[in-house]
């Protein structure tokens, strides 16, 4: 599984404070810690921390790049901010994200082609988030077709079927599992799939438990990547174990240690 | 209709390893051997790079072997009992890329040679040839643990490969290799899970991943070798898929396994339908080697000079990419 660490996000108080104080140390520590815990890429989101989104993104990417050498997942809905982030990441980035709306795709897809980087496509359009898996697949198909037109490899597209909190919309987690399976029949080679895991437990009481169980369920349904908290050790343990049980990594007695070596 | 060759995109590559150290690197070898680095399955040159060719190690025993069939014995009778001369012959006459020295004489049930005697043997072989060495004990864990520290020390700084670390016996050999800048063979009984576990154990002791060579105990052609093939192939697939604990180059013992099977040595009187004895063993060894080569093996440990020639020709052909 491709783990995208979620912690460098202005929604978190520690990150917000660091952005406002322009203090790189806590951010850089989070970057190193997430990598050591098994992250393959790091999400970078300014969040509500600053009104100067451009400057804040540039600064965040810059100081993170100083200490780690993995793809940075530039997380913004603003195309200007995206471009600044991609520029600062110097070619080692993932676009997070476009939706299936025409005008968003028109702005974001050329950036993926220009910077030759993978991108995350949310199954959202002008109508919002579809009710079921079929609705999500319609948008996913549009995203795949648009990528093909732009010459972007389908394997560089990560379909994010938009998980919603289980305490608000209890039918959605199952719809997402169906979507994950259907995505693999979309094209050959198929696009990859990703979820913003923590969303499933937003506002719920037993958040870690919900995240952990749902990640395993999603992996069993073909999930390729997750934006998640690698510092949650039990969550990582569950993911590593699931990969072994799904025969995606080779078993050995110390398989948890093997993953982290 | 034009044929489009489907290309596989791998996320990782096999680790590169250099065996042997020249004078500039703290040893006395006149040549070193670099293996690994494959970006794809064996010889699929259209998929990715194979930067280093697989190499041929020839085995040298430190005492006279017993029961070798004539077609094999005739090439070594003149050097039996003199491992330095044997090694020299393997390199100069037969073109071995490296020497795989087996210290059989240490076996307590046989000659029970001392650690000092083994160390002397190693030094004489190091003096006789300039190629890198793979040094293997006698196969008795207790005795090997006794001799290996001395053997390693006798070749300190030469970046030899010491065999072998197993799940139940790895500490002594690791400590020796770490102390003397040697590499080690990580051995498993044809079990990919145990192979991975041994690698975790030795890296826990501080062995660098770049100093490990993988070895699965296999048999000769016709004796479950297809299972061996599948294990080696699966190991290589895991490596290309990014499993760092299985990303090292692989070694296969071919000579002793091929000549062990009855098809290689049974007399023509007993098995006339099998054809001339003088060719059978060679074919058996060359075919076994070819199979391991195509499973992804980087170092093939061989016995018969003609099997070596056939294997080398085949490696030449596969590396040229012309047959693809």
Coordinates of C-alpha atoms in Angstrom, one line a residue:
Chain A
X1 CA 0.0 0.0 0.0
X2 CA 1.1 3.5 -0.8
X3 CA 0.9 5.5 2.4
X4 CA 0.4 9.3 2.1
X5 CA 1.1 10.9 5.5
X6 CA -1.7 13.3 6.4
X7 CA -0.2 15.2 9.3
X8 CA 1.2 18.3 7.6
X9 CA -2.1 20.0 7.4
X10 CA -3.1 23.4 8.8
X11 CA -6.2 21.8 10.2
X12 CA -4.0 20.4 13.0
X13 CA -3.3 22.9 15.7
X14 CA 0.5 22.1 15.9
X15 CA 0.9 22.6 12.2
X16 CA -1.3 25.7 12.2
X17 CA 0.8 27.3 14.9
X18 CA 4.1 26.5 13.2
X19 CA 2.8 28.0 9.9
X20 CA 1.7 31.1 11.6
X21 CA 5.0 31.4 13.5
X22 CA 7.0 30.4 10.4
X23 CA 8.7 27.9 12.6
X24 CA 10.0 25.0 10.5
X25 CA 11.1 22.7 13.3
X26 CA 7.8 21.1 14.2
X27 CA 6.9 20.6 10.5
X28 CA 10.2 19.0 9.7
X29 CA 9.9 16.7 12.7
X30 CA 6.4 15.6 11.6
X31 CA 7.9 14.9 8.1
X32 CA 10.7 12.8 9.5
X33 CA 8.5 11.0 11.9
X34 CA 5.9 10.1 9.3
X35 CA 8.6 8.8 7.0
X36 CA 10.1 6.7 9.8
X37 CA 6.7 5.3 10.5
X38 CA 6.3 4.0 7.0
X39 CA 4.9 6.9 4.9
X40 CA 5.8 6.8 1.1
X41 CA 4.6 10.3 0.4
X42 CA 3.5 13.3 2.5
X43 CA 0.4 15.4 2.1
X44 CA 0.9 19.1 2.3
X45 CA -2.1 21.2 3.1
X46 CA -2.0 24.8 4.4
X47 CA -5.6 24.6 5.7
X48 CA -7.0 27.6 7.5
X49 CA -3.6 28.6 8.9
X50 CA -2.9 31.6 6.7
X51 CA -4.6 34.0 4.4
X52 CA -1.5 34.1 2.2
X53 CA -2.1 30.6 0.8
X54 CA 0.5 31.0 -1.9
X55 CA 3.3 32.0 0.4
X56 CA 2.3 29.4 3.0
X57 CA 2.3 26.6 0.5
X58 CA 5.6 27.6 -0.9
X59 CA 7.1 27.8 2.6
X60 CA 5.6 24.4 3.7
X61 CA 6.8 22.6 0.6
X62 CA 10.2 24.2 0.8
X63 CA 11.0 23.3 4.4
X64 CA 9.6 19.8 4.1
X65 CA 11.7 19.2 1.0
X66 CA 14.8 20.2 3.1
X67 CA 14.4 17.1 5.3
X68 CA 12.7 14.4 3.2
X69 CA 13.0 13.0 -0.3
X70 CA 9.6 11.5 -1.0
X71 CA 6.8 12.8 -3.3
X72 CA 4.9 15.7 -1.7
X73 CA 1.1 15.6 -2.2
X74 CA 0.1 19.2 -2.9
X75 CA -3.3 19.4 -1.3
X76 CA -5.4 22.4 -2.4
X77 CA -8.4 23.2 -4.4
X78 CA -6.8 26.4 -5.8
X79 CA -5.0 26.0 -9.1
X80 CA -2.7 29.0 -8.3
X81 CA -1.7 27.5 -5.0
X82 CA -1.2 24.1 -6.7
X83 CA 1.2 25.5 -9.3
X84 CA 3.2 27.2 -6.6
X85 CA 3.4 24.0 -4.6
X86 CA 4.4 21.9 -7.7
X87 CA 7.0 24.4 -8.6
X88 CA 8.5 24.3 -5.1
X89 CA 8.4 20.5 -5.0
X90 CA 10.7 20.5 -8.1
X91 CA 9.1 17.6 -9.9
X92 CA 8.6 15.2 -7.0
X93 CA 4.9 15.7 -6.3
X94 CA 1.4 14.4 -6.5
X95 CA -1.5 16.6 -7.3
X96 CA -4.3 16.5 -4.7
X97 CA -6.7 17.1 -6.4
X98 CA -9.1 17.7 -9.2
X99 CA -12.7 16.8 -9.3
X100 CA -14.7 15.5 -12.3
X101 CA -16.0 19.0 -13.0
X102 CA -15.0 20.2 -16.5
X103 CA -13.7 23.6 -15.4
X104 CA -11.6 22.0 -12.6
X105 CA -10.2 19.4 -14.9
X106 CA -9.3 22.0 -17.5
X107 CA -7.2 23.8 -14.9
X108 CA -5.6 20.9 -13.1
X109 CA -5.0 18.2 -15.7
X110 CA -2.6 20.4 -17.7
X111 CA -0.5 20.8 -14.5
X112 CA -0.2 17.0 -14.2
X113 CA 1.0 16.8 -17.8
X114 CA 3.3 19.8 -17.4
X115 CA 4.9 18.7 -14.2
X116 CA 4.7 15.0 -15.1
X117 CA 3.3 14.0 -11.8
X118 CA 0.5 11.7 -10.6
X119 CA -2.8 13.2 -9.6
X120 CA -5.8 12.4 -7.4
X121 CA -9.2 12.7 -9.0
X122 CA -12.2 13.1 -6.7
X123 CA -15.5 11.6 -7.8
X124 CA -17.3 14.9 -7.3
X125 CA -18.9 17.0 -10.0
X126 CA -21.1 20.0 -10.2
X127 CA -23.9 18.1 -8.5
X128 CA -21.7 17.2 -5.6
X129 CA -20.9 13.7 -4.3
X130 CA -23.0 11.0 -5.9
X131 CA -25.2 8.9 -3.8
X132 CA -23.9 5.5 -4.8
X133 CA -21.1 3.5 -6.5
X134 CA -22.6 3.8 -9.9
X135 CA -22.7 7.6 -9.7
X136 CA -19.0 7.6 -8.5
X137 CA -18.0 5.4 -11.4
X138 CA -19.6 7.8 -14.0
X139 CA -17.3 10.5 -12.7
X140 CA -14.3 8.2 -12.5
X141 CA -14.8 7.3 -16.1
X142 CA -14.9 10.9 -17.0
X143 CA -11.6 11.4 -15.1
X144 CA -9.9 8.5 -16.9
X145 CA -11.1 9.7 -20.3
X146 CA -9.8 13.2 -19.6
X147 CA -6.4 11.9 -18.5
X148 CA -6.1 9.8 -21.7
X149 CA -6.9 12.9 -23.8
X150 CA -4.1 14.8 -22.0
X151 CA -1.6 11.9 -22.4
X152 CA -1.6 11.2 -18.7
X153 CA -1.0 7.5 -18.0
X154 CA -4.1 6.0 -16.3
X155 CA -1.7 4.5 -13.7
X156 CA -0.8 8.0 -12.7
X157 CA -4.4 8.8 -11.9
X158 CA -5.6 8.0 -8.3
X159 CA -9.4 7.8 -8.1
X160 CA -10.6 9.1 -4.7
X161 CA -14.2 7.9 -4.3
X162 CA -14.7 10.4 -1.4
X163 CA -15.4 8.7 1.8
X164 CA -17.9 10.4 4.1
X165 CA -18.3 10.1 7.9
X166 CA -20.0 6.9 8.9
X167 CA -21.9 8.6 11.7
X168 CA -23.7 10.8 9.1
X169 CA -24.1 8.6 6.1
X170 CA -23.8 5.0 7.1
X171 CA -24.3 3.6 3.6
X172 CA -21.3 5.3 2.1
X173 CA -18.4 3.0 3.3
X174 CA -20.0 0.1 1.5
X175 CA -20.6 2.2 -1.6
X176 CA -16.9 3.1 -1.6
X177 CA -15.8 -0.6 -1.3
X178 CA -17.9 -1.4 -4.4
X179 CA -16.4 1.6 -6.2
X180 CA -12.9 0.4 -5.4
X181 CA -13.6 -2.9 -7.1
X182 CA -15.3 -1.4 -10.1
X183 CA -12.4 1.0 -10.7
X184 CA -10.2 -1.9 -11.6
X185 CA -12.4 -2.6 -14.6
X186 CA -12.3 1.0 -15.9
X187 CA -9.3 0.7 -18.2
X188 CA -6.3 -1.4 -18.9
X189 CA -4.1 -0.7 -17.1
X190 CA -6.7 0.5 -14.6
X191 CA -6.3 3.7 -12.5
X192 CA -5.1 3.5 -9.0
X193 CA -7.4 4.1 -6.0
X194 CA -6.9 6.2 -2.9
X195 CA -9.0 7.2 0.1
X196 CA -8.8 10.0 2.6
X197 CA -9.1 7.5 5.4
X198 CA -9.7 9.7 8.5
X199 CA -12.8 11.2 6.9
X200 CA -14.7 7.9 7.6
X201 CA -14.5 8.5 11.3
X202 CA -15.0 12.3 11.4
X203 CA -17.0 13.2 14.4
X204 CA -17.3 9.6 15.7
X205 CA -16.3 8.5 19.1
X206 CA -14.0 5.5 18.4
X207 CA -12.1 7.1 15.6
X208 CA -9.0 5.0 15.6
X209 CA -10.9 1.7 15.6
X210 CA -13.1 2.8 12.8
X211 CA -10.1 3.9 10.7
X212 CA -8.2 0.8 11.3
X213 CA -11.1 -1.6 10.4
X214 CA -12.1 0.3 7.4
X215 CA -8.6 0.5 6.0
X216 CA -8.3 -3.3 6.1
X217 CA -11.7 -3.6 4.4
X218 CA -10.7 -1.2 1.7
X219 CA -7.4 -3.0 1.1
X220 CA -9.2 -6.2 0.7
X221 CA -11.3 -4.6 -1.9
X222 CA -8.3 -3.5 -3.9
X223 CA -7.3 -0.1 -2.4
X224 CA -3.9 1.0 -3.6
X225 CA -3.2 4.1 -1.5
X226 CA -4.5 6.0 1.5
X227 CA -4.0 9.5 2.9
X228 CA -3.8 8.5 6.6
X229 CA -1.9 9.0 9.8
X230 CA 1.2 6.7 9.7
X231 CA 2.0 7.7 13.3
X232 CA -1.0 5.6 14.4
X233 CA 1.0 2.5 15.0
X234 CA -2.0 0.1 15.3
X235 CA -3.3 1.5 12.0
X236 CA 0.0 0.8 10.3
X237 CA 0.2 -2.6 11.9
X238 CA -3.2 -3.5 10.6
X239 CA -2.3 -2.3 7.1
X240 CA 0.9 -4.2 7.0
X241 CA -0.8 -7.4 8.3
X242 CA -3.6 -7.0 5.7
X243 CA -1.0 -6.8 2.9
X244 CA 0.5 -10.0 4.1
X245 CA -2.9 -11.8 4.3
X246 CA -3.7 -10.5 0.8
X247 CA -0.4 -12.0 -0.4
X248 CA 0.8 -8.6 -1.5
X249 CA 3.9 -8.9 0.5
X250 CA 6.0 -11.9 1.5
X251 CA 5.3 -13.3 4.9
X252 CA 8.1 -13.8 7.5
X253 CA 7.8 -14.2 11.2
X254 CA 8.9 -10.6 11.8
X255 CA 6.8 -9.2 9.0
X256 CA 6.0 -6.0 10.9
X257 CA 9.6 -5.3 11.5
X258 CA 10.4 -6.2 7.9
X259 CA 8.1 -3.5 6.6
X260 CA 9.7 -0.9 8.9
X261 CA 13.3 -1.8 8.1
Chain B
X1 CA -0.5 -5.8 -37.7
X2 CA 2.5 -4.5 -35.7
X3 CA 3.1 -6.3 -32.5
X4 CA 3.3 -4.1 -29.4
X5 CA 5.4 -5.7 -26.7
X6 CA 3.6 -5.1 -23.4
X7 CA 6.1 -3.6 -20.9
X8 CA 6.0 -4.2 -17.2
X9 CA 6.7 -1.2 -14.9
X10 CA 8.5 -2.3 -11.8
X11 CA 8.8 0.0 -8.8
X12 CA 12.2 -1.2 -7.6
X13 CA 15.4 -2.9 -8.7
X14 CA 17.7 -5.6 -7.4
X15 CA 20.4 -4.4 -5.2
X16 CA 23.9 -4.1 -6.6
X17 CA 26.7 -5.9 -4.8
X18 CA 30.5 -5.9 -5.4
X19 CA 32.4 -8.9 -4.2
X20 CA 36.1 -8.7 -3.6
X21 CA 38.4 -5.8 -2.7
X22 CA 41.4 -4.6 -4.7
X23 CA 44.5 -3.1 -3.1
X24 CA 43.0 0.4 -3.3
X25 CA 40.0 -0.9 -1.4
X26 CA 41.9 -2.6 1.4
X27 CA 42.2 -6.1 -0.1
X28 CA 44.6 -7.9 -2.5
X29 CA 42.2 -9.0 -5.3
X30 CA 43.3 -8.1 -8.9
X31 CA 39.6 -8.1 -10.0
X32 CA 36.2 -7.7 -8.4
X33 CA 32.8 -8.9 -9.4
X34 CA 29.7 -6.7 -9.5
X35 CA 26.3 -8.3 -9.7
X36 CA 22.7 -7.3 -9.3
X37 CA 21.0 -4.1 -10.4
X38 CA 18.4 -5.8 -12.5
X39 CA 15.4 -3.7 -13.2
X40 CA 13.4 -6.5 -14.7
X41 CA 13.0 -10.3 -14.8
X42 CA 16.0 -12.1 -16.4
X43 CA 17.0 -10.9 -19.8
X44 CA 13.8 -9.0 -20.6
X45 CA 15.9 -6.2 -22.1
X46 CA 12.9 -4.4 -23.5
X47 CA 11.4 -4.0 -20.0
X48 CA 14.4 -2.6 -18.2
X49 CA 18.2 -2.7 -17.7
X50 CA 20.3 -5.7 -16.7
X51 CA 23.5 -3.7 -15.9
X52 CA 25.6 -6.6 -14.7
X53 CA 25.9 -10.1 -16.2
X54 CA 25.4 -13.2 -14.1
X55 CA 28.7 -14.6 -13.1
X56 CA 30.2 -18.1 -12.8
X57 CA 31.9 -19.3 -9.6
X58 CA 33.8 -22.6 -9.7
X59 CA 33.9 -24.7 -6.7
X60 CA 37.2 -25.8 -5.1
X61 CA 37.3 -28.4 -2.4
X62 CA 40.0 -28.4 0.1
X63 CA 40.4 -32.2 0.0
X64 CA 40.2 -34.9 -2.5
X65 CA 36.6 -35.7 -3.3
X66 CA 35.4 -39.3 -3.2
X67 CA 33.2 -41.0 -5.8
X68 CA 33.4 -38.4 -8.5
X69 CA 32.5 -40.0 -11.9
X70 CA 35.3 -40.1 -14.4
X71 CA 34.0 -37.4 -16.8
X72 CA 34.3 -35.0 -13.9
X73 CA 37.3 -36.4 -12.1
X74 CA 39.5 -36.3 -15.1
X75 CA 39.6 -32.5 -15.1
X76 CA 40.7 -32.2 -11.5
X77 CA 42.7 -35.3 -10.6
X78 CA 46.0 -33.4 -11.1
X79 CA 45.0 -30.7 -8.5
X80 CA 43.2 -32.8 -5.9
X81 CA 44.5 -32.1 -2.4
X82 CA 46.0 -28.8 -3.5
X83 CA 43.2 -26.2 -3.3
X84 CA 45.5 -23.4 -4.4
X85 CA 46.4 -25.2 -7.6
X86 CA 42.8 -26.2 -8.1
X87 CA 41.7 -22.6 -7.8
X88 CA 44.4 -21.5 -10.2
X89 CA 43.3 -24.1 -12.8
X90 CA 39.6 -23.0 -12.4
X91 CA 40.6 -19.4 -13.1
X92 CA 43.3 -19.7 -15.7
X93 CA 42.1 -22.7 -17.7
X94 CA 38.3 -22.6 -17.2
X95 CA 37.8 -18.9 -16.8
X96 CA 36.0 -18.8 -13.4
X97 CA 34.8 -15.3 -12.4
X98 CA 35.3 -16.2 -8.8
X99 CA 36.2 -19.2 -6.6
X100 CA 33.9 -20.9 -4.2
X101 CA 36.1 -22.6 -1.7
X102 CA 34.6 -25.4 0.5
X103 CA 36.4 -26.3 3.6
X104 CA 35.2 -29.9 3.7
X105 CA 38.3 -31.0 5.6
X106 CA 37.0 -29.3 8.7
X107 CA 34.3 -31.9 9.1
X108 CA 34.6 -33.5 12.5
X109 CA 33.4 -36.8 11.0
X110 CA 36.2 -36.6 8.3
X111 CA 39.6 -35.0 8.5
X112 CA 38.6 -32.7 11.3
X113 CA 41.0 -30.0 10.1
X114 CA 41.7 -27.2 12.6
X115 CA 40.7 -23.6 12.3
X116 CA 44.4 -22.7 11.7
X117 CA 44.7 -25.2 8.9
X118 CA 41.6 -23.8 7.3
X119 CA 42.9 -20.3 7.6
X120 CA 46.1 -21.4 5.9
X121 CA 44.2 -22.9 3.0
X122 CA 42.4 -19.6 2.5
X123 CA 45.6 -17.7 2.5
X124 CA 47.1 -20.0 -0.1
X125 CA 44.1 -19.7 -2.3
X126 CA 44.1 -15.9 -2.0
X127 CA 47.7 -15.9 -3.0
X128 CA 47.2 -18.2 -6.0
X129 CA 44.3 -16.3 -7.6
X130 CA 43.3 -12.7 -8.0
X131 CA 39.5 -13.3 -8.3
X132 CA 37.2 -12.8 -5.3
X133 CA 36.4 -15.7 -3.0
X134 CA 33.2 -17.3 -1.6
X135 CA 34.2 -19.3 1.5
X136 CA 32.0 -22.0 2.8
X137 CA 32.4 -24.1 5.9
X138 CA 32.0 -27.9 6.2
X139 CA 28.3 -27.9 6.9
X140 CA 28.6 -28.8 10.6
X141 CA 27.3 -25.8 12.5
X142 CA 29.3 -26.3 15.6
X143 CA 32.5 -26.8 13.8
X144 CA 31.8 -24.0 11.3
X145 CA 31.3 -21.6 14.2
X146 CA 34.7 -22.6 15.5
X147 CA 36.6 -22.1 12.2
X148 CA 34.7 -19.3 10.6
X149 CA 36.1 -16.4 12.7
X150 CA 39.7 -17.6 11.9
X151 CA 38.8 -18.0 8.2
X152 CA 37.2 -14.6 8.0
X153 CA 40.2 -13.0 9.7
X154 CA 42.7 -14.8 7.4
X155 CA 40.9 -13.0 4.5
X156 CA 40.3 -9.7 6.4
X157 CA 39.5 -6.8 4.1
X158 CA 39.1 -9.0 1.0
X159 CA 35.3 -8.6 0.8
X160 CA 34.8 -12.4 0.5
X161 CA 31.4 -13.9 0.8
X162 CA 31.1 -16.2 3.8
X163 CA 28.6 -19.0 3.8
X164 CA 26.3 -19.3 5.4
X165 CA 23.9 -17.7 7.8
X166 CA 20.8 -19.7 8.6
X167 CA 17.8 -19.1 10.8
X168 CA 19.3 -21.2 13.6
X169 CA 22.9 -20.3 13.1
X170 CA 23.8 -16.8 12.0
X171 CA 25.5 -14.9 14.9
X172 CA 29.0 -16.1 14.6
X173 CA 29.2 -15.7 10.8
X174 CA 27.7 -12.2 11.0
X175 CA 30.0 -11.1 13.7
X176 CA 33.0 -12.3 11.7
X177 CA 31.8 -10.7 8.5
X178 CA 31.2 -7.4 10.3
X179 CA 34.6 -7.5 12.0
X180 CA 36.6 -8.2 8.8
X181 CA 34.6 -6.4 6.1
X182 CA 33.2 -9.5 4.5
X183 CA 29.8 -10.3 2.9
X184 CA 27.6 -13.2 3.9
X185 CA 25.3 -15.7 2.3
X186 CA 21.8 -15.8 3.8
X187 CA 20.6 -19.4 3.4
X188 CA 17.2 -20.9 3.6
X189 CA 15.7 -24.4 3.0
X190 CA 13.8 -23.5 -0.2
X191 CA 11.4 -21.3 1.8
X192 CA 11.0 -17.6 0.8
X193 CA 9.5 -16.8 4.2
X194 CA 12.5 -18.1 6.1
X195 CA 14.8 -16.4 3.6
X196 CA 13.2 -13.1 4.5
X197 CA 13.4 -13.9 8.2
X198 CA 17.1 -14.7 8.0
X199 CA 17.7 -11.3 6.4
X200 CA 15.9 -9.6 9.2
X201 CA 17.9 -11.5 11.8
X202 CA 21.2 -10.6 10.2
X203 CA 20.4 -7.0 9.6
X204 CA 19.3 -6.8 13.2
X205 CA 22.9 -7.7 14.0
X206 CA 24.1 -4.8 11.9
X207 CA 24.7 -6.4 8.5
X208 CA 24.2 -3.9 5.7
X209 CA 21.7 -5.1 3.1
X210 CA 24.4 -4.5 0.4
X211 CA 26.6 -7.2 2.0
X212 CA 24.1 -10.0 1.7
X213 CA 23.7 -12.7 -1.0
X214 CA 20.6 -14.9 -1.1
X215 CA 20.8 -18.6 -1.3
X216 CA 18.0 -21.1 -1.4
X217 CA 19.0 -24.8 -1.0
X218 CA 17.9 -26.4 -4.2
X219 CA 18.2 -29.8 -6.0
X220 CA 19.3 -30.8 -9.5
X221 CA 17.2 -30.9 -12.6
X222 CA 14.4 -33.5 -12.3
X223 CA 14.3 -33.4 -8.5
X224 CA 11.7 -30.8 -7.6
X225 CA 13.6 -28.2 -9.4
X226 CA 10.5 -26.5 -10.8
X227 CA 9.6 -25.7 -7.2
X228 CA 13.0 -24.2 -6.7
X229 CA 12.5 -22.2 -9.9
X230 CA 9.2 -20.8 -8.6
X231 CA 10.7 -19.8 -5.2
X232 CA 13.6 -18.0 -6.9
X233 CA 11.3 -16.3 -9.3
X234 CA 9.0 -15.2 -6.5
X235 CA 11.9 -13.8 -4.7
X236 CA 12.9 -11.8 -7.7
X237 CA 9.3 -10.6 -8.2
X238 CA 9.2 -9.4 -4.6
X239 CA 12.5 -7.6 -5.1
X240 CA 11.2 -5.8 -8.2
X241 CA 8.0 -5.0 -6.3
X242 CA 10.0 -3.2 -3.6
X243 CA 10.5 -5.7 -0.8
X244 CA 13.8 -4.5 0.5
X245 CA 14.3 -7.6 2.6
X246 CA 14.4 -9.8 -0.6
X247 CA 16.2 -7.4 -2.9
X248 CA 19.7 -8.9 -2.8
X249 CA 21.4 -10.8 -5.6
X250 CA 20.9 -14.6 -5.6
X251 CA 23.3 -17.5 -5.7
X252 CA 22.6 -21.1 -6.8
X253 CA 24.7 -24.2 -6.1
X254 CA 24.6 -26.1 -9.4
X255 CA 27.6 -28.4 -9.8
X256 CA 27.2 -30.5 -6.6
X257 CA 23.4 -30.7 -7.0
X258 CA 23.5 -31.8 -10.7
X259 CA 26.2 -34.4 -10.2
X260 CA 24.4 -35.8 -7.2
X261 CA 21.5 -37.2 -9.3
X262 CA 21.8 -40.6 -10.7
X263 CA 21.2 -39.5 -14.3
X264 CA 24.5 -37.7 -14.2
X265 CA 26.7 -40.6 -12.9
X266 CA 25.1 -44.0 -13.4
X267 CA 27.2 -46.2 -15.7
X268 CA 26.3 -47.0 -19.3
X269 CA 26.1 -50.7 -18.4
X270 CA 23.4 -50.0 -15.8
X271 CA 21.5 -47.4 -17.9
X272 CA 22.3 -47.9 -21.6
X273 CA 19.2 -46.0 -22.6
X274 CA 20.5 -42.8 -21.1
X275 CA 23.3 -42.4 -23.6
X276 CA 27.1 -41.8 -23.1
X277 CA 28.1 -41.1 -19.5
X278 CA 30.8 -38.6 -20.7
X279 CA 28.1 -36.2 -21.9
X280 CA 25.2 -36.8 -19.5
X281 CA 26.6 -35.1 -16.4
X282 CA 27.7 -32.1 -18.4
X283 CA 24.3 -31.7 -20.0
X284 CA 22.6 -32.2 -16.6
X285 CA 24.8 -29.5 -15.0
X286 CA 24.4 -27.0 -17.9
X287 CA 20.6 -27.5 -18.0
X288 CA 20.2 -27.1 -14.3
X289 CA 22.4 -23.9 -14.4
X290 CA 20.3 -22.5 -17.3
X291 CA 17.2 -23.0 -15.4
X292 CA 18.5 -21.2 -12.3
X293 CA 19.9 -18.5 -14.6
X294 CA 16.4 -17.8 -16.0
X295 CA 14.9 -17.9 -12.5
X296 CA 17.1 -14.8 -11.7
X297 CA 20.2 -16.2 -10.2
X298 CA 23.2 -13.9 -10.3
X299 CA 26.0 -16.3 -9.1
X300 CA 26.1 -19.9 -10.4
X301 CA 28.4 -22.2 -8.6
X302 CA 29.7 -24.8 -11.1
X303 CA 31.8 -27.9 -11.4
X304 CA 32.5 -29.2 -14.9
X305 CA 34.5 -27.0 -17.3
X306 CA 32.4 -27.9 -20.3
X307 CA 29.2 -27.1 -18.5
X308 CA 30.8 -23.8 -17.6
X309 CA 31.6 -23.1 -21.3
X310 CA 28.0 -23.9 -22.3
X311 CA 26.6 -21.7 -19.5
X312 CA 28.9 -18.8 -20.4
X313 CA 27.9 -19.1 -24.1
X314 CA 24.3 -19.0 -23.1
X315 CA 24.8 -15.9 -20.8
X316 CA 26.6 -14.2 -23.7
X317 CA 23.7 -14.9 -26.0
X318 CA 21.1 -13.8 -23.4
X319 CA 23.0 -10.6 -22.5
X320 CA 23.4 -9.6 -26.2
X321 CA 19.6 -9.4 -26.4
X322 CA 19.7 -10.7 -29.9
X323 CA 17.4 -13.6 -29.3
X324 CA 14.7 -11.3 -28.0

